[in-house]
Short mmCIF file of C-alpha atoms in Angstrom, two decimals:
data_model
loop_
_atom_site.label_atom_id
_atom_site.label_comp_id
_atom_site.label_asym_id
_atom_site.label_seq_id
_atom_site.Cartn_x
_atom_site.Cartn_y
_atom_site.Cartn_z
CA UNK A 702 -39.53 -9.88 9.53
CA UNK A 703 -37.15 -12.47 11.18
CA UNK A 704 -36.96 -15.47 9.10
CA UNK A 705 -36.46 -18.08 12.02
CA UNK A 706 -38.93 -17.18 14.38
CA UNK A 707 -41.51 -14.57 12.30
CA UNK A 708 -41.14 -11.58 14.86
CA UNK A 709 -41.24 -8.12 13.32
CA UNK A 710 -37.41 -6.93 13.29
CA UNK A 711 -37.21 -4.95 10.46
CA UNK A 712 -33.74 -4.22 10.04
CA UNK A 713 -32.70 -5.01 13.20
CA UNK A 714 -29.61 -6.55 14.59
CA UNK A 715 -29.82 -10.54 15.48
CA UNK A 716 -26.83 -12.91 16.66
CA UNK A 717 -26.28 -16.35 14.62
CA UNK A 718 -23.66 -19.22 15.28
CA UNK A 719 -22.37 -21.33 12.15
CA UNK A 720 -23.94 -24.94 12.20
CA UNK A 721 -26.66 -23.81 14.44
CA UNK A 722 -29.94 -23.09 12.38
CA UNK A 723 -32.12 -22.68 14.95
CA UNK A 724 -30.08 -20.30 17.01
CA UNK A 725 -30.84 -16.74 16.72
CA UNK A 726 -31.13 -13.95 19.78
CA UNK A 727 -32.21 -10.45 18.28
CA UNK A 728 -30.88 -7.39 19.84
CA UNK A 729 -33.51 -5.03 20.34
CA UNK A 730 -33.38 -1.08 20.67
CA UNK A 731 -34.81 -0.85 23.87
CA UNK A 732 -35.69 2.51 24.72
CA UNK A 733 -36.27 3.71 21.39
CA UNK A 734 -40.32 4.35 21.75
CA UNK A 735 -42.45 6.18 19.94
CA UNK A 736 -45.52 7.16 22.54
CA UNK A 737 -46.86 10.62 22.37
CA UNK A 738 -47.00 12.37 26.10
CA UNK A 739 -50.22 13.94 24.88
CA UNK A 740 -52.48 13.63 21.33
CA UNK A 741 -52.21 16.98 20.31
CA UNK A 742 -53.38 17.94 16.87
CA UNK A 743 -51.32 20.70 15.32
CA UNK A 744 -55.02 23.00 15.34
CA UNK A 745 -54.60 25.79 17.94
CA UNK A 746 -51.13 24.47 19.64
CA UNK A 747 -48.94 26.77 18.03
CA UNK A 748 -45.96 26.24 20.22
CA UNK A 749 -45.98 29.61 20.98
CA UNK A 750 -43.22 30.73 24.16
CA UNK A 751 -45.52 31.95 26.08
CA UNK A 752 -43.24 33.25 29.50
CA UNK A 753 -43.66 30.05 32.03
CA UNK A 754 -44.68 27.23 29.20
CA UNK A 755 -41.19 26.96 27.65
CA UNK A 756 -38.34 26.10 30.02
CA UNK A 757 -34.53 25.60 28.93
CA UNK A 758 -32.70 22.77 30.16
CA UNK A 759 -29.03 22.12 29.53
CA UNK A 760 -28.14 18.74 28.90
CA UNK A 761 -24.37 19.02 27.84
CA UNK A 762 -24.51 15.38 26.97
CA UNK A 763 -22.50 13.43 24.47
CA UNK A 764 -24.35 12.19 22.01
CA UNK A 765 -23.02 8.68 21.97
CA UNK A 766 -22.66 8.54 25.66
CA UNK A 767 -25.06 5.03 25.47
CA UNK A 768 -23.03 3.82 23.51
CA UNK A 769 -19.48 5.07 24.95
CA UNK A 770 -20.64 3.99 28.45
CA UNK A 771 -21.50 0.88 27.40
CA UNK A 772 -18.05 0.43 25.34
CA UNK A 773 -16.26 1.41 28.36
CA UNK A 774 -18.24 -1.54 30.49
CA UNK A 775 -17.05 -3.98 27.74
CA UNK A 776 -13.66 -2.92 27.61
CA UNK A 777 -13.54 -3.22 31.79
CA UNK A 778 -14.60 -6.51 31.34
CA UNK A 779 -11.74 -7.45 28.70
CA UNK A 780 -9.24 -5.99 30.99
CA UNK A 781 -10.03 -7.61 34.08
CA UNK A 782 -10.10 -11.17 31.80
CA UNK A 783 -6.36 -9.95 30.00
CA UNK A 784 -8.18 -10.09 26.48
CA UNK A 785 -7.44 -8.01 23.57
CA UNK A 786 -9.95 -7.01 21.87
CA UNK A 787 -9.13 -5.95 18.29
CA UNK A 788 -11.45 -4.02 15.82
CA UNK A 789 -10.77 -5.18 12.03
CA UNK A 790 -12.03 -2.28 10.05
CA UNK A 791 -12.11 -1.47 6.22
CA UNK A 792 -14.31 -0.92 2.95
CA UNK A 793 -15.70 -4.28 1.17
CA UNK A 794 -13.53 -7.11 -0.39
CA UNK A 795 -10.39 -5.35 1.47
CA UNK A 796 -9.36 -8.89 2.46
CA UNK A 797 -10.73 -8.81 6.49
CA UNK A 798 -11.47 -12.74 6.43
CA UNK A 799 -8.67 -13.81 4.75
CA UNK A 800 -6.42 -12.17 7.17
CA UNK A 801 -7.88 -13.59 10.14
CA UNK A 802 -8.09 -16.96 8.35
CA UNK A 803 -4.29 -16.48 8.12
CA UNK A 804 -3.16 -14.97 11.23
CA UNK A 805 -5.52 -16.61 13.38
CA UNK A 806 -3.37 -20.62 13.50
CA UNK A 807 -0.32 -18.80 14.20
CA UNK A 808 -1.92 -16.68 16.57
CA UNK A 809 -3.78 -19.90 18.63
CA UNK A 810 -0.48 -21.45 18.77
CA UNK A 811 0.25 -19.15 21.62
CA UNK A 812 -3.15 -17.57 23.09
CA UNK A 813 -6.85 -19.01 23.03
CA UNK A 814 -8.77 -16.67 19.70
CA UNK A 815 -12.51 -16.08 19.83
CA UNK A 816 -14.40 -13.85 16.49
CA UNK A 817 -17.27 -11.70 16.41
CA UNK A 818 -17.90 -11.29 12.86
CA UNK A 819 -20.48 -8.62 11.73
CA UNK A 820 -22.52 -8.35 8.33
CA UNK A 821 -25.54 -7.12 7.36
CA UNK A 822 -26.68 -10.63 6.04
CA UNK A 823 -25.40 -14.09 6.04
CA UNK A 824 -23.47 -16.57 8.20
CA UNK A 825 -20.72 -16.71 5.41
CA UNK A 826 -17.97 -14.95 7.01
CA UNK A 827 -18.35 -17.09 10.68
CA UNK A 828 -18.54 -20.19 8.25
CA UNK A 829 -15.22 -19.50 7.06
CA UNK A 830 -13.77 -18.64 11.13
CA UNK A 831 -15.35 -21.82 11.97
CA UNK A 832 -13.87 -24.16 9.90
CA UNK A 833 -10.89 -22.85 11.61
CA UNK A 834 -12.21 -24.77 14.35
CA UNK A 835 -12.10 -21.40 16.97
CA UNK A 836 -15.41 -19.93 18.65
CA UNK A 837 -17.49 -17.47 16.22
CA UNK A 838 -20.67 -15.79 16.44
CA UNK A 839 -22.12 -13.33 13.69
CA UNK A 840 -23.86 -10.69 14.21
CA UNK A 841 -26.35 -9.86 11.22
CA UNK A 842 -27.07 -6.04 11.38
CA UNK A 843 -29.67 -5.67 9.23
CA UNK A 844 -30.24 -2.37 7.59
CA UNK A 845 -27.20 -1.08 10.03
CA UNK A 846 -24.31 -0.07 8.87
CA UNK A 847 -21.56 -0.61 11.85
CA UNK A 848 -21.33 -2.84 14.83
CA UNK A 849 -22.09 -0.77 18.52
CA UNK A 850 -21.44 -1.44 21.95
CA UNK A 851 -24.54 -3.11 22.69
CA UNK A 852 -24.15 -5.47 19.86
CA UNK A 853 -20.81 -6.60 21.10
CA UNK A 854 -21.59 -7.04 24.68
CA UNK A 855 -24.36 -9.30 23.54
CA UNK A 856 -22.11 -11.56 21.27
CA UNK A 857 -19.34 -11.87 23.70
CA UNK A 858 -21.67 -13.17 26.16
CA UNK A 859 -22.99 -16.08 23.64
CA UNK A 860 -19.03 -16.77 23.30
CA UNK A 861 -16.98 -19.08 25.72
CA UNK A 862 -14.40 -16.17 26.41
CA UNK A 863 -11.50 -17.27 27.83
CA UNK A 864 -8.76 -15.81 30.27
CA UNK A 865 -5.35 -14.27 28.34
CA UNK A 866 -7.21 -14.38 24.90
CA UNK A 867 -7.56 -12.74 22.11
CA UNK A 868 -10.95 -11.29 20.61
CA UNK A 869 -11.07 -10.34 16.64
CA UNK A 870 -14.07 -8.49 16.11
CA UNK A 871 -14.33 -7.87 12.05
CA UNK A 872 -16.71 -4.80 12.03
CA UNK A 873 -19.23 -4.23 8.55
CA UNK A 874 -17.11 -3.34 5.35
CA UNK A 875 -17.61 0.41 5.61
CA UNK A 876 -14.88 2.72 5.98
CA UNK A 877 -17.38 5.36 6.86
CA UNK A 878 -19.56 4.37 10.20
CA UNK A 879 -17.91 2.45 11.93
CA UNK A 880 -15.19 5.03 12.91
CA UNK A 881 -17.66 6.80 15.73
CA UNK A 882 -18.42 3.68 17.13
CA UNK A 883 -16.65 2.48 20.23
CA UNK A 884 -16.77 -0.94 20.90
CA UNK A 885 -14.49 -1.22 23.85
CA UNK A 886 -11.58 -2.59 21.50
CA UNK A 887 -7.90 -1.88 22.89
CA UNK A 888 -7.44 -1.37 18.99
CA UNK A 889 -8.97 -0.47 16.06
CA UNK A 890 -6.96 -2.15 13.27
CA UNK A 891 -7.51 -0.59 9.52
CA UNK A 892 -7.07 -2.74 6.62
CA UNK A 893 -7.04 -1.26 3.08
CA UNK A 894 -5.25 -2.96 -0.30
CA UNK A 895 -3.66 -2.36 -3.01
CA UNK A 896 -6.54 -2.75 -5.28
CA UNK A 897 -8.15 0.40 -3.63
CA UNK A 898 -6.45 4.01 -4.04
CA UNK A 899 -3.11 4.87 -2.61
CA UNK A 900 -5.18 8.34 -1.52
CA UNK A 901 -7.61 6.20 0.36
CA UNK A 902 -6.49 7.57 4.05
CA UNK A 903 -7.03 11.52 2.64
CA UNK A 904 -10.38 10.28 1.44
CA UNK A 905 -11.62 8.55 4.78
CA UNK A 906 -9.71 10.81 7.01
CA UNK A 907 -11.76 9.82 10.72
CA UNK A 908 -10.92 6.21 10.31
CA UNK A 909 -7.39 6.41 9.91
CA UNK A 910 -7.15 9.22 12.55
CA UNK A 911 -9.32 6.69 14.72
CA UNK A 912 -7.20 3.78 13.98
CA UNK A 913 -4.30 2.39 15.77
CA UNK A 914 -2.92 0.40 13.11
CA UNK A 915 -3.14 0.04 9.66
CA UNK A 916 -2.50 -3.23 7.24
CA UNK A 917 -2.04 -2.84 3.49
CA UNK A 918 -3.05 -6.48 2.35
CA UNK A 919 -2.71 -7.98 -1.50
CA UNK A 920 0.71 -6.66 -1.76
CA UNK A 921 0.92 -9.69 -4.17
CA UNK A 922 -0.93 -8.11 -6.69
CA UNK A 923 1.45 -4.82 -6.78
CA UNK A 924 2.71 -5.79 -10.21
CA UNK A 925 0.04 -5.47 -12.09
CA UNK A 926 -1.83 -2.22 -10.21
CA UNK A 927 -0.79 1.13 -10.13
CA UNK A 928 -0.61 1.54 -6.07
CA UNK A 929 2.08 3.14 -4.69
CA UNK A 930 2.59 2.01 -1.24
CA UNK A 931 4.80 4.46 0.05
CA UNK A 932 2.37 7.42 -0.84
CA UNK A 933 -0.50 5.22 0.56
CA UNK A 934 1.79 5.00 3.63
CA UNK A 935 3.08 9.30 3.31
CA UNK A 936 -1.14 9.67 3.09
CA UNK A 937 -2.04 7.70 6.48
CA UNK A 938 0.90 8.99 9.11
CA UNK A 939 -0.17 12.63 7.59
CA UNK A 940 -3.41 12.20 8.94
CA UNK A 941 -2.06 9.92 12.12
CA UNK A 942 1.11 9.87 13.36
CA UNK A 943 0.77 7.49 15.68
CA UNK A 944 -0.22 4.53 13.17
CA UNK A 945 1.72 1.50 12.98
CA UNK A 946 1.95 0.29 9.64
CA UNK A 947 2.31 -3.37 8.33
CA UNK A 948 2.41 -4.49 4.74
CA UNK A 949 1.38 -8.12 3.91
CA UNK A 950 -0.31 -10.49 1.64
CA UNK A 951 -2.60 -12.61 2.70
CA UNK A 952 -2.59 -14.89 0.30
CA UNK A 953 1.09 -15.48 0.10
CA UNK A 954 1.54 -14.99 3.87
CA UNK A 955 4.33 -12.51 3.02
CA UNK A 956 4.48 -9.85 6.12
CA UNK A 957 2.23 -11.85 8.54
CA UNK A 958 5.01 -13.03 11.12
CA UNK A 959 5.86 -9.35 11.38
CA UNK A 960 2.11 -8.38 12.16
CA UNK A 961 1.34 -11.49 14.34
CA UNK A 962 4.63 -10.71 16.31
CA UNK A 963 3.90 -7.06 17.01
CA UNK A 964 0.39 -8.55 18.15
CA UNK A 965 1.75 -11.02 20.40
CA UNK A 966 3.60 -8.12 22.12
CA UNK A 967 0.46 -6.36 22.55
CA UNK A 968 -1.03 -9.71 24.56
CA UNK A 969 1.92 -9.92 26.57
CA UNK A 970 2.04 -5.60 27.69
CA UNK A 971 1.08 -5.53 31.67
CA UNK B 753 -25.90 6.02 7.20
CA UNK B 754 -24.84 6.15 10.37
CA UNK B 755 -26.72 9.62 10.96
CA UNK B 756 -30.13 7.38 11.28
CA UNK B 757 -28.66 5.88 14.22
CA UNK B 758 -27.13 8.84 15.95
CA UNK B 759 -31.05 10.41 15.25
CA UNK B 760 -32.33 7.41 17.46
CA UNK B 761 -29.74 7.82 19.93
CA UNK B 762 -30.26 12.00 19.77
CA UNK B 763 -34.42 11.25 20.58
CA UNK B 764 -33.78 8.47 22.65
CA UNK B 765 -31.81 11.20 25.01
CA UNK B 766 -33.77 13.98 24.84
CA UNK B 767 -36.89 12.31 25.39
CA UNK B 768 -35.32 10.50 28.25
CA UNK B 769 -35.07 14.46 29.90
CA UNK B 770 -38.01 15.60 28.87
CA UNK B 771 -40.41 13.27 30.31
CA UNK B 772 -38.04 13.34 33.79
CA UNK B 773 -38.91 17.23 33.57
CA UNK B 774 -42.80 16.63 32.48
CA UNK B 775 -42.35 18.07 29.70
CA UNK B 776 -45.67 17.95 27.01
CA UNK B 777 -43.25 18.65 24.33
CA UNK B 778 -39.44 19.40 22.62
CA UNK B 779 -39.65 22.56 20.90
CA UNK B 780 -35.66 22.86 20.40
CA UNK B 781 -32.90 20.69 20.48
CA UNK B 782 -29.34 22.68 20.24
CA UNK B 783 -26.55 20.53 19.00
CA UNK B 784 -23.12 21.10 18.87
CA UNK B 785 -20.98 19.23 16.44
CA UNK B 786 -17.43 19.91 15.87
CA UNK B 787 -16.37 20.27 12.11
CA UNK B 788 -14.12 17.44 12.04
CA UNK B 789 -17.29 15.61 14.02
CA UNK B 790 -17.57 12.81 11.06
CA UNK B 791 -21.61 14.10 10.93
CA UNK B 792 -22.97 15.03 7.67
CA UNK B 793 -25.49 17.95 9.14
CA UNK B 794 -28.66 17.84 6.22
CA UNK B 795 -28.12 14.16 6.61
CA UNK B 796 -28.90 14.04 10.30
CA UNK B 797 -31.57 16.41 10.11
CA UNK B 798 -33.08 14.36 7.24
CA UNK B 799 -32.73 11.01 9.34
CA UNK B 800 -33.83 13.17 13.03
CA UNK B 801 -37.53 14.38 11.38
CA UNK B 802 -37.98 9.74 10.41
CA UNK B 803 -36.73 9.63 14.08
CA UNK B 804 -38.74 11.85 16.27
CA UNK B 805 -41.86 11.40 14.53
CA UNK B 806 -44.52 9.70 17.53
CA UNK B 807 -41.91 11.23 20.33
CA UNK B 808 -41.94 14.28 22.57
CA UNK B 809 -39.33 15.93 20.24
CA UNK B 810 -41.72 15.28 16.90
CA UNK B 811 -41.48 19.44 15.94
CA UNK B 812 -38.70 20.04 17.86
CA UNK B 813 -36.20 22.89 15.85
CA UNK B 814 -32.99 20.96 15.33
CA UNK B 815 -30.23 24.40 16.49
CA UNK B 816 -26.88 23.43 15.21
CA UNK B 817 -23.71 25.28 16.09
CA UNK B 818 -20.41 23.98 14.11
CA UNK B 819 -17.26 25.23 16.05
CA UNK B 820 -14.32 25.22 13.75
CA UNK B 821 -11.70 22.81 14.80
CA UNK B 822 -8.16 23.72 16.35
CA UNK B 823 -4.88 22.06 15.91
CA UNK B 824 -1.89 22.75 18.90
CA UNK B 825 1.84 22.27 17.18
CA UNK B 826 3.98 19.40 18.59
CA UNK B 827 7.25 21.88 17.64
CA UNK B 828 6.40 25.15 19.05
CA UNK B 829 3.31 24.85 20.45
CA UNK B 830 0.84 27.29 18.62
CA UNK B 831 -2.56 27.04 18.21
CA UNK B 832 -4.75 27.25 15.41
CA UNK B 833 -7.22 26.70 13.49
CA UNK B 834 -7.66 23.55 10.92
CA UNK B 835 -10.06 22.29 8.52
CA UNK B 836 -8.99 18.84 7.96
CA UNK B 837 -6.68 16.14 10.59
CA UNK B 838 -3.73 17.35 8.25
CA UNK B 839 -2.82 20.17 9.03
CA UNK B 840 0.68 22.22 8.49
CA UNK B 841 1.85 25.06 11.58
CA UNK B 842 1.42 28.45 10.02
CA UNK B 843 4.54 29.65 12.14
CA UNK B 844 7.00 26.74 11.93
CA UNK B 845 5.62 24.68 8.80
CA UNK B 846 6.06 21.39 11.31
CA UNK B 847 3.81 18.73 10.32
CA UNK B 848 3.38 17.38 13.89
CA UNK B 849 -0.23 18.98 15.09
CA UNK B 850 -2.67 17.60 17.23
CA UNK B 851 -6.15 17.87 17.14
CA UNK B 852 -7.27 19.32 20.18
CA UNK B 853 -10.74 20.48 19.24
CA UNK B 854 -13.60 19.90 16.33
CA UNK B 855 -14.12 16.41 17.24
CA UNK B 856 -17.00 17.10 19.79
CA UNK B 857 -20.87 15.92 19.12
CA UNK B 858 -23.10 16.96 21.81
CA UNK B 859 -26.44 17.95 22.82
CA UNK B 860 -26.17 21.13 24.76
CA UNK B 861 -29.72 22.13 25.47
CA UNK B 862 -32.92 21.40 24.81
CA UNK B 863 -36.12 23.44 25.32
CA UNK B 864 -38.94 21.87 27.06
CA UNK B 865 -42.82 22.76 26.54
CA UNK B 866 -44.87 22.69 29.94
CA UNK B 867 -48.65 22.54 31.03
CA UNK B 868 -50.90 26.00 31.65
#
């Protein structure tokens, strides 16, 4: 049940802003219903195929075609506006905040920055963005386990998106999910660190041969963990070739100009 | 858990055509989901029973086909079979291959129960 207002969401998705207690819009799965077409009892309905009860009908439909259609409307929209929309993916405690807490100041001195954080509870992550002083909204999934389309074209809608921006969406810690999930990002950005395993890309294979770009964050703490970064890097071009590859620390700062640069040139591509 | 999701979204779909066509019931749905699909198959059909219960599809037979997934080679262009997004050429031992199939997830056909 929702907290704020008492309405029966179990587990589902709601939008919050930081500083704004009251505000909450919950993101309902329309179309999801559970009517019967007729009360049958399972007593003398055997589903038998008799010829002319059963009929075959060929659907040839993606599965996530809602949810691609709807990531293609969103990513029509950031076009026509000239924002890039980047999905920050990776497990837990990978460091996704801290980067964008970093990368964010030197990437406002240039371009406008809006954040969609998402989390299955709590406001702390758009707390943090906030304080940065740059437009947040969270979205709280619930039980869910990845952001969708839907979700997104909600939350940008709550945000004051401007022209020639740039839009960080942090997706749920999960290294899993999230992969099949198109949001209508120009690119998904995958951020593992040394405390994890060097073999993490051979272990999650569809979300580094989803992702566009991949950041290898803590590489202050290299000294004292046994992480070899150049097998971590040999492990994720095996599985995508076409992954650019940044090493940085976000707590130092060490390799941020590099990553913020390469982003800048993605702003400023026709 | 992302299978409970893709259940919904498999339900939500098939329900949509079935009550376009009248239908009184799903008895099958037939799935295809390439092996390199990211779907964990007893998971989904674990999460599609929570999901279709109330719906049209409720005892619908969840048919799944799993097409093996091919790689072409970026050096001398054969094609082949993979298992995994690395992958080596069995002719040239070039590590450049892309994935051309084993990705797909899609719901090929259902079958629909009518009236008398």
């Amino acid at each position: 049940m929702c907290d704020t207002c008492g309405c029966s969401t179990e587990g589902g998705a709601m939008l919050r802003k930081p500083g704004e207690s009251d505000y909450h819009v919950h993101i309902g799965d329309e179309g999801h219903s559970h009517e019967h077409g007729h009360d049958h009892g399972h007593e003398g309905h055997h589903h038998d195929h008799q010829a002319g009860r059963s009929r075959k009908i060929e659907v040839e439909q993606d599965v996530l075609l809602k949810n691609n259609l709807l990531a293609e409307r969103n990513r029509g929209y950031f076009e026509a506006r000239n924002i890039l929309a980047l999905n920050f993916l990776s497990s837990p405690g990978s460091g996704k905040t801290s980067l964008l807490e970093k990368i964010i100041p030197l990437l406002r001195l240039k371009h406008p920055v809006a954040v969609i954080e998402g989390d299955q509870q709590t406001t702390n992550d758009a707390d943090r963005i906030h304080a940065l002083g740059v437009p947040v909204i969270q979205i709280n999934t619930g039980t869910g386990c990845h952001l969708d389309a839907l979700m997104i074209n909600r939350a940008f809608k709550e945000l004051d998106l401007q022209n020639d921006s740039l839009l960080c969406i942090e997706n749920v810690g999960n290294l899993v999910c999230p992969a099949m999930f198109d949001l209508g990002e120009a690119c998904k950005v995958v951020v593992i660190s040394v405390t994890e395993g060097d073999d993490k890309p051979l272990k999650y294979p569809n979300m580094f041969h989803e992702a566009d770009v991949c950041v290898l964050n803590k590489t202050d703490l290299l000294d004292y963990v046994d992480f070899d970064p150049v097998q971590c890097r040999k492990n994720a071009l095996l599985i995508n070739h076409h992954l650019e590859w940044f090493e940085v620390s976000a707590k130092t700062g060490e390799g941020l100009e590099l990553l913020t640069q390469w982003l800048e040139n993605r702003m400023e591509l026709p | 858990m992302h299978e409970m999701s893709i259940a919904i979204s498999i339900v939500d779909a098939v329900c949509e055509t079935a009550r376009k066509d009248g239908a009184l019931s799903v008895s099958r749905i037939e799935l295809v989901i390439g092996r390199l699909a990211g779907i964990q198959v007893e998971s989904l059909r674990f999460c599609f029973s929570a999901a279709a219960k109330g719906t049209l599809a409720e005892d619908a037979v969840l048919a799944v086909e799993e097409p093996e997934a091919r790689g072409e080679c970026g050096d001398c262009g054969s094609m082949f079979p993979v298992s995994f997004f690395y992958a080596e050429c069995p002719f040239c031992r070039s590590l450049k291959i892309r994935i051309v199939s084993g990705e797909e997830f899609i719901i090929q056909s259902i079958i629909i129960e009518e009236g008398e």
